Short mmCIF file of C-alpha atoms and ligand atoms in Angstrom, two decimals:
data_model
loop_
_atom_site.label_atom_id
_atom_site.label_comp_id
_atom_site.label_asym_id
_atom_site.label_seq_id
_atom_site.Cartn_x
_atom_site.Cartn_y
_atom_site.Cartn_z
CA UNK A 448 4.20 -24.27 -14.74
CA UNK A 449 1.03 -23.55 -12.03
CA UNK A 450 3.51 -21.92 -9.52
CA UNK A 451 5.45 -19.89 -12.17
CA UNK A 452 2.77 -16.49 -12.00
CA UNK A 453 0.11 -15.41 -10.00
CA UNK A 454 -3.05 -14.90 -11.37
CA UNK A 455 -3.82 -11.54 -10.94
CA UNK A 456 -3.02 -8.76 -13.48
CA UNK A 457 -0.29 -6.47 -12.97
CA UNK A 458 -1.78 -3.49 -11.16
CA UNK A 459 0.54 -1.14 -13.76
CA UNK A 460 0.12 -2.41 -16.91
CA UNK A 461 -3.02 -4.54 -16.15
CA UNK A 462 -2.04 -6.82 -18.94
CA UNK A 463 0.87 -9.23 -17.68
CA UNK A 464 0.47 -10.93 -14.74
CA UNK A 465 1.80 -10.74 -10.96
CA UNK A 466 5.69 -11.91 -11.33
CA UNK A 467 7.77 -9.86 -9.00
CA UNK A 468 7.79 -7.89 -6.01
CA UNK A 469 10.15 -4.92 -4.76
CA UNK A 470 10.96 -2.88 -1.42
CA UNK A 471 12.30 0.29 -2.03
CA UNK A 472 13.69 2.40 0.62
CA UNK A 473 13.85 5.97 0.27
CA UNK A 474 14.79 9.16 2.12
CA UNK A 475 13.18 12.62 1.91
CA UNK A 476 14.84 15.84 3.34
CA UNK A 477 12.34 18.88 4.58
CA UNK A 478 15.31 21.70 5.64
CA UNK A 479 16.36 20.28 8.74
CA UNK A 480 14.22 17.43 9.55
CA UNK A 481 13.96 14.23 7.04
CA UNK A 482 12.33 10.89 7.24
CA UNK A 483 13.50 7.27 6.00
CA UNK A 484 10.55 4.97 4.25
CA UNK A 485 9.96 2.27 2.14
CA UNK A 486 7.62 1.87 -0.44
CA UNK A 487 6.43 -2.04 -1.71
CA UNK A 488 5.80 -2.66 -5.04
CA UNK A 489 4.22 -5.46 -6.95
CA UNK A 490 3.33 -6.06 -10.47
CA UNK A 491 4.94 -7.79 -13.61
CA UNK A 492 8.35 -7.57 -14.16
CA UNK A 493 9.02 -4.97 -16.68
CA UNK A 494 6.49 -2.68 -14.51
CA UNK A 495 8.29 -2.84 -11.58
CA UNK A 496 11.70 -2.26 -12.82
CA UNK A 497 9.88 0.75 -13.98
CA UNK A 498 8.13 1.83 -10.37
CA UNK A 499 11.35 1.39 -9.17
CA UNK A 500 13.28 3.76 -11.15
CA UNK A 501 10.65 6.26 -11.68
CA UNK A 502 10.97 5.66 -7.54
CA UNK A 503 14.37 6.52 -7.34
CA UNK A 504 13.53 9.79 -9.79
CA UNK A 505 11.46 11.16 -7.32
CA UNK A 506 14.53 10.36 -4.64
CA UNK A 507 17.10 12.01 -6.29
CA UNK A 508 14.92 15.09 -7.29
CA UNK A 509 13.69 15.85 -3.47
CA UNK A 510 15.43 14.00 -1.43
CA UNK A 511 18.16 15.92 -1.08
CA UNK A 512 16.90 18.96 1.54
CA UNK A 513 18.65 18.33 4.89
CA UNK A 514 22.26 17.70 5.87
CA UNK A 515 20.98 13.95 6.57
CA UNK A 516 18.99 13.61 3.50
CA UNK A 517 21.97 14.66 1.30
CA UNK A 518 24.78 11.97 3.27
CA UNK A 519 22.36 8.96 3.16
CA UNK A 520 20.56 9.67 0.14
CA UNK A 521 23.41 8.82 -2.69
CA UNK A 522 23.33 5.33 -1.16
CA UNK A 523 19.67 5.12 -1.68
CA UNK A 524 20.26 6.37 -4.64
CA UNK A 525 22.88 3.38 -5.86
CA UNK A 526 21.09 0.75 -3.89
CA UNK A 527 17.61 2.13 -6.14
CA UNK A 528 19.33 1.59 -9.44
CA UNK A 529 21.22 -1.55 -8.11
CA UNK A 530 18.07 -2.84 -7.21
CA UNK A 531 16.25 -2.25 -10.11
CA UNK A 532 18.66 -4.51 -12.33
CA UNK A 533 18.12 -6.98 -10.03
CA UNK A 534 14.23 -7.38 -10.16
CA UNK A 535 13.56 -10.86 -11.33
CA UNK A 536 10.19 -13.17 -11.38
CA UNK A 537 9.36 -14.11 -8.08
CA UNK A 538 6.53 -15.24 -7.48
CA UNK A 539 7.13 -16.53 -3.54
CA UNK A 540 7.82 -12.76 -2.89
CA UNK A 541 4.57 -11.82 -4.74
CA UNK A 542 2.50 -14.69 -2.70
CA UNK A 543 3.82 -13.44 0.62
CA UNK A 544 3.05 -9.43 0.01
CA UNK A 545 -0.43 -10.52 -0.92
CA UNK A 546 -1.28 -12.83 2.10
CA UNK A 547 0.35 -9.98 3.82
CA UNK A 548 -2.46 -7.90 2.78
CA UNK A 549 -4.91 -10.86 3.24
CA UNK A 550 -5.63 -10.96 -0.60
CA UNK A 551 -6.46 -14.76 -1.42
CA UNK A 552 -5.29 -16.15 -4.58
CA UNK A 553 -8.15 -16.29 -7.27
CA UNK A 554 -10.55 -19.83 -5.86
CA UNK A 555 -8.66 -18.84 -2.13
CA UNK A 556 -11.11 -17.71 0.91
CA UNK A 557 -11.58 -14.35 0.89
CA UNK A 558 -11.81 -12.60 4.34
CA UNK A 559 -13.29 -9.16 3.81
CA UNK A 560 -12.58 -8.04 7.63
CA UNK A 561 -8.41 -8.65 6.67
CA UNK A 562 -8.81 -6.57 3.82
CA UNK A 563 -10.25 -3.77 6.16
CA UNK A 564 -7.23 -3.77 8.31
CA UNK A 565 -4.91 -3.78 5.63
CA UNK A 566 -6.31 -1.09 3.55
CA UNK A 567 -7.12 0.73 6.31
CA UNK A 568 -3.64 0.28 7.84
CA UNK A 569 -2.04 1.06 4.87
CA UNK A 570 -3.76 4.67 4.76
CA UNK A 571 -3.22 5.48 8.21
CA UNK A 572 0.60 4.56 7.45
CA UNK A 573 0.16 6.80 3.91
CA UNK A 574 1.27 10.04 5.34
CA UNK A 575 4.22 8.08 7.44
CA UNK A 576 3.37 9.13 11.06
CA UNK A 577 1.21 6.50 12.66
CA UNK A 578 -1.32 8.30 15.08
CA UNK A 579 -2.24 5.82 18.08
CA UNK A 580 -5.15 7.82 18.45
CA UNK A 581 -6.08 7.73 15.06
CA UNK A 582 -5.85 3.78 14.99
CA UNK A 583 -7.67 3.70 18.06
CA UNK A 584 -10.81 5.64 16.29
CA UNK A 585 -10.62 2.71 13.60
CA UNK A 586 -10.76 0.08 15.49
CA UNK A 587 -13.92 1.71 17.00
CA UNK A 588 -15.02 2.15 13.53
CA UNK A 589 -14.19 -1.32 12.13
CA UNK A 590 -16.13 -3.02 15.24
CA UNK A 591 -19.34 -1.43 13.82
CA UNK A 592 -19.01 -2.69 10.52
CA UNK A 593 -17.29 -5.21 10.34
CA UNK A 594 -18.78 -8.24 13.06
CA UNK A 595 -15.52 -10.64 13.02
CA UNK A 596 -12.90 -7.32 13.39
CA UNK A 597 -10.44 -8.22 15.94
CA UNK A 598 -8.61 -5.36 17.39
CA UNK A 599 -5.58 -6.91 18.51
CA UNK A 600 -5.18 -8.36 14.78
CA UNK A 601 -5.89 -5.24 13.58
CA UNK A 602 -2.97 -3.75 15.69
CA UNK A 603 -0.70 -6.15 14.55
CA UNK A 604 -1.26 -5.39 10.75
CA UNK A 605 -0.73 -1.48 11.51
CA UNK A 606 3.04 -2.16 13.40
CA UNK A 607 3.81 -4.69 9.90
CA UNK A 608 2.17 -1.73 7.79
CA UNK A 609 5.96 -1.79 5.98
CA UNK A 610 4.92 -4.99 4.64
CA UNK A 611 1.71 -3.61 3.09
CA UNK A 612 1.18 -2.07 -0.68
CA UNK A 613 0.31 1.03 -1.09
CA UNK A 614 -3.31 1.63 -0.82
CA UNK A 615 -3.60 2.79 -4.51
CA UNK A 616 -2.46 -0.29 -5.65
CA UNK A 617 -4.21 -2.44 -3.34
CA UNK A 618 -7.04 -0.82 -4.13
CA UNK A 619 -6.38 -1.78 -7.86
CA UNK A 620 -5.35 -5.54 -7.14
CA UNK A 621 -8.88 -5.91 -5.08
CA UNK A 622 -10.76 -4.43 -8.38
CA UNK A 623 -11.26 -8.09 -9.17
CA UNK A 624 -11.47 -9.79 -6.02
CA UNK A 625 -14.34 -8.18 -3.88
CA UNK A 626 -17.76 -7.95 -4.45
CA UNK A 627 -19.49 -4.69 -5.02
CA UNK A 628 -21.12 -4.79 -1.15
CA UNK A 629 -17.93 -6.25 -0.34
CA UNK A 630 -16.27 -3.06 -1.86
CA UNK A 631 -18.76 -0.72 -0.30
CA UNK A 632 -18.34 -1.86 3.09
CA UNK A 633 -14.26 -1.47 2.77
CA UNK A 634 -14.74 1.74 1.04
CA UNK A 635 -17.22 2.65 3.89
CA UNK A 636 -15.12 1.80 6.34
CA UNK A 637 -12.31 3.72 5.13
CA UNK A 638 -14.13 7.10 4.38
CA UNK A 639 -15.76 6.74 8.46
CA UNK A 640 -11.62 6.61 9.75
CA UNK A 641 -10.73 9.53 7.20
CA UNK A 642 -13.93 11.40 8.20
CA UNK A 643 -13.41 10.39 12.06
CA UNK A 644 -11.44 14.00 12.92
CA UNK A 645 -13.83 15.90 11.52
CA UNK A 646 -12.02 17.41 8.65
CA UNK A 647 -11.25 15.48 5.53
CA UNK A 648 -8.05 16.87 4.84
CA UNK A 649 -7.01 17.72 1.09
CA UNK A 650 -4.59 14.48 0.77
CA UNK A 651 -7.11 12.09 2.58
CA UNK A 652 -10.12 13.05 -0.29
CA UNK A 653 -7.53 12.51 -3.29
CA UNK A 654 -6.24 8.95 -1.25
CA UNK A 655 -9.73 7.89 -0.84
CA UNK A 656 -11.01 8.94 -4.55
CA UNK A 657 -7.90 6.91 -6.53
CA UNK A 658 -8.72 3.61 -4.02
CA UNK A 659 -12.39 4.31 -5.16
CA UNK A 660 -11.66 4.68 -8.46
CA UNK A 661 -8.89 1.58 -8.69
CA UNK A 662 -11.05 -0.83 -6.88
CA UNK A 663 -14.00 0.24 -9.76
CA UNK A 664 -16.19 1.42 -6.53
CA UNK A 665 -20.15 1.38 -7.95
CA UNK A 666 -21.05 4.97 -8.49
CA UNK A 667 -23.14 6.12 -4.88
CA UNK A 668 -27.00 4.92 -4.83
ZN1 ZN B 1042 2.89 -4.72 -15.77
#
């Protein structure tokens, strides 16, 4: 059946194709202070069963920290393993995260100024505080290079960022989509918001060198 998959490899295994799609909340304890988040997942089956419990690993090793962290996170805890049994093909959730992230089916129209926002919306989100200031220096970025950005789109994908990927494995599922220029002036884009407050910070090199390395970036001229 057409409708039964979508044809894109799974960005895990990169052998089965896109069947089933996940949201995963999670909590994380620092001491005192502690943070809720959620963390979308798409892939084949099999690999996201696996995300999701390697997912709720990671919960139950550090999420335990702070008074809040340790009421809330058992439930998180259940609800990861509950969910995980429960991850079935399906591909209408699969179809929706990707037009989320404006990723066109294969033969769809591709519109490289979506991907922009997304990606880059999806890295400002990465470190889960949302800087207006730093969105505002993107926008101002993305008007330079990309001639159709929109900023009032733009800030409308940053407040749905929960519905995004995660840029790695956006990154991966756009491997096969974008062109190389196409991929240079995403790639370009992104590296001008990271490099906007004058330090690259530790976290926002490694981010940008696994999205250059997923999306199979051509090596610098
Ligand atoms: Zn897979």
């Amino acid at each position: 059946m057409a409708d039964d998959h979508v044809a894109y490899p799974c960005p895990y295994c990169g052998e089965a194709s896109l069947e089933a799609a996940a949201t995963l909340p999670y909590v994380r304890g620092y001491v005192l202070a502690f943070h809720f988040g959620s963390k979308k997942i798409v892939g084949c089956t099999k690999c996201v069963r696996l995300q999701l419990l390697k997912e709720t690993g990671i919960s139950s090793a550090i999420g335990w920290f702070s008074p809040t962290a340790l009421v809330s996170n058992p439930f998180l805890l259940v609800y990861g393993l509950a969910r995980t049994a429960l991850v079935t093909r399906n591909p209408a959730a699969v179809r929706k995260q990707l037009s989320d992230a404006g990723i066109p089916e294969p033969q769809g129209e591709l519109s490289l100024v979506r991907i922009g926002y997304s990606l880059a919306a999806s890295m400002i989100a990465a470190d889960s505080r949302i800087e207006p200031e730093e969105v505002a220096t993107a926008a101002e970025i993305g008007v330079q290079i990309f001639k159709d950005f929109d900023k009032a789109e733009f800030n409308k994908v940053v407040a749905n960022h929960q519905n995004l990927p995660e840029p790695a494995e956006l990154a991966t599922l756009l491997s096969g989509v974008l062109t190389d220029d196409g991929k240079d002036a995403v790639y370009g884009f992104l590296l001008a918001i990271a490099s906007s407050d004058d330090d690259l910070a530790k976290e926002e090199r490694e981010l940008l060198d696994v999205v250059a390395e997923n999306m199979k970036l051509r090596p610098a001229a």
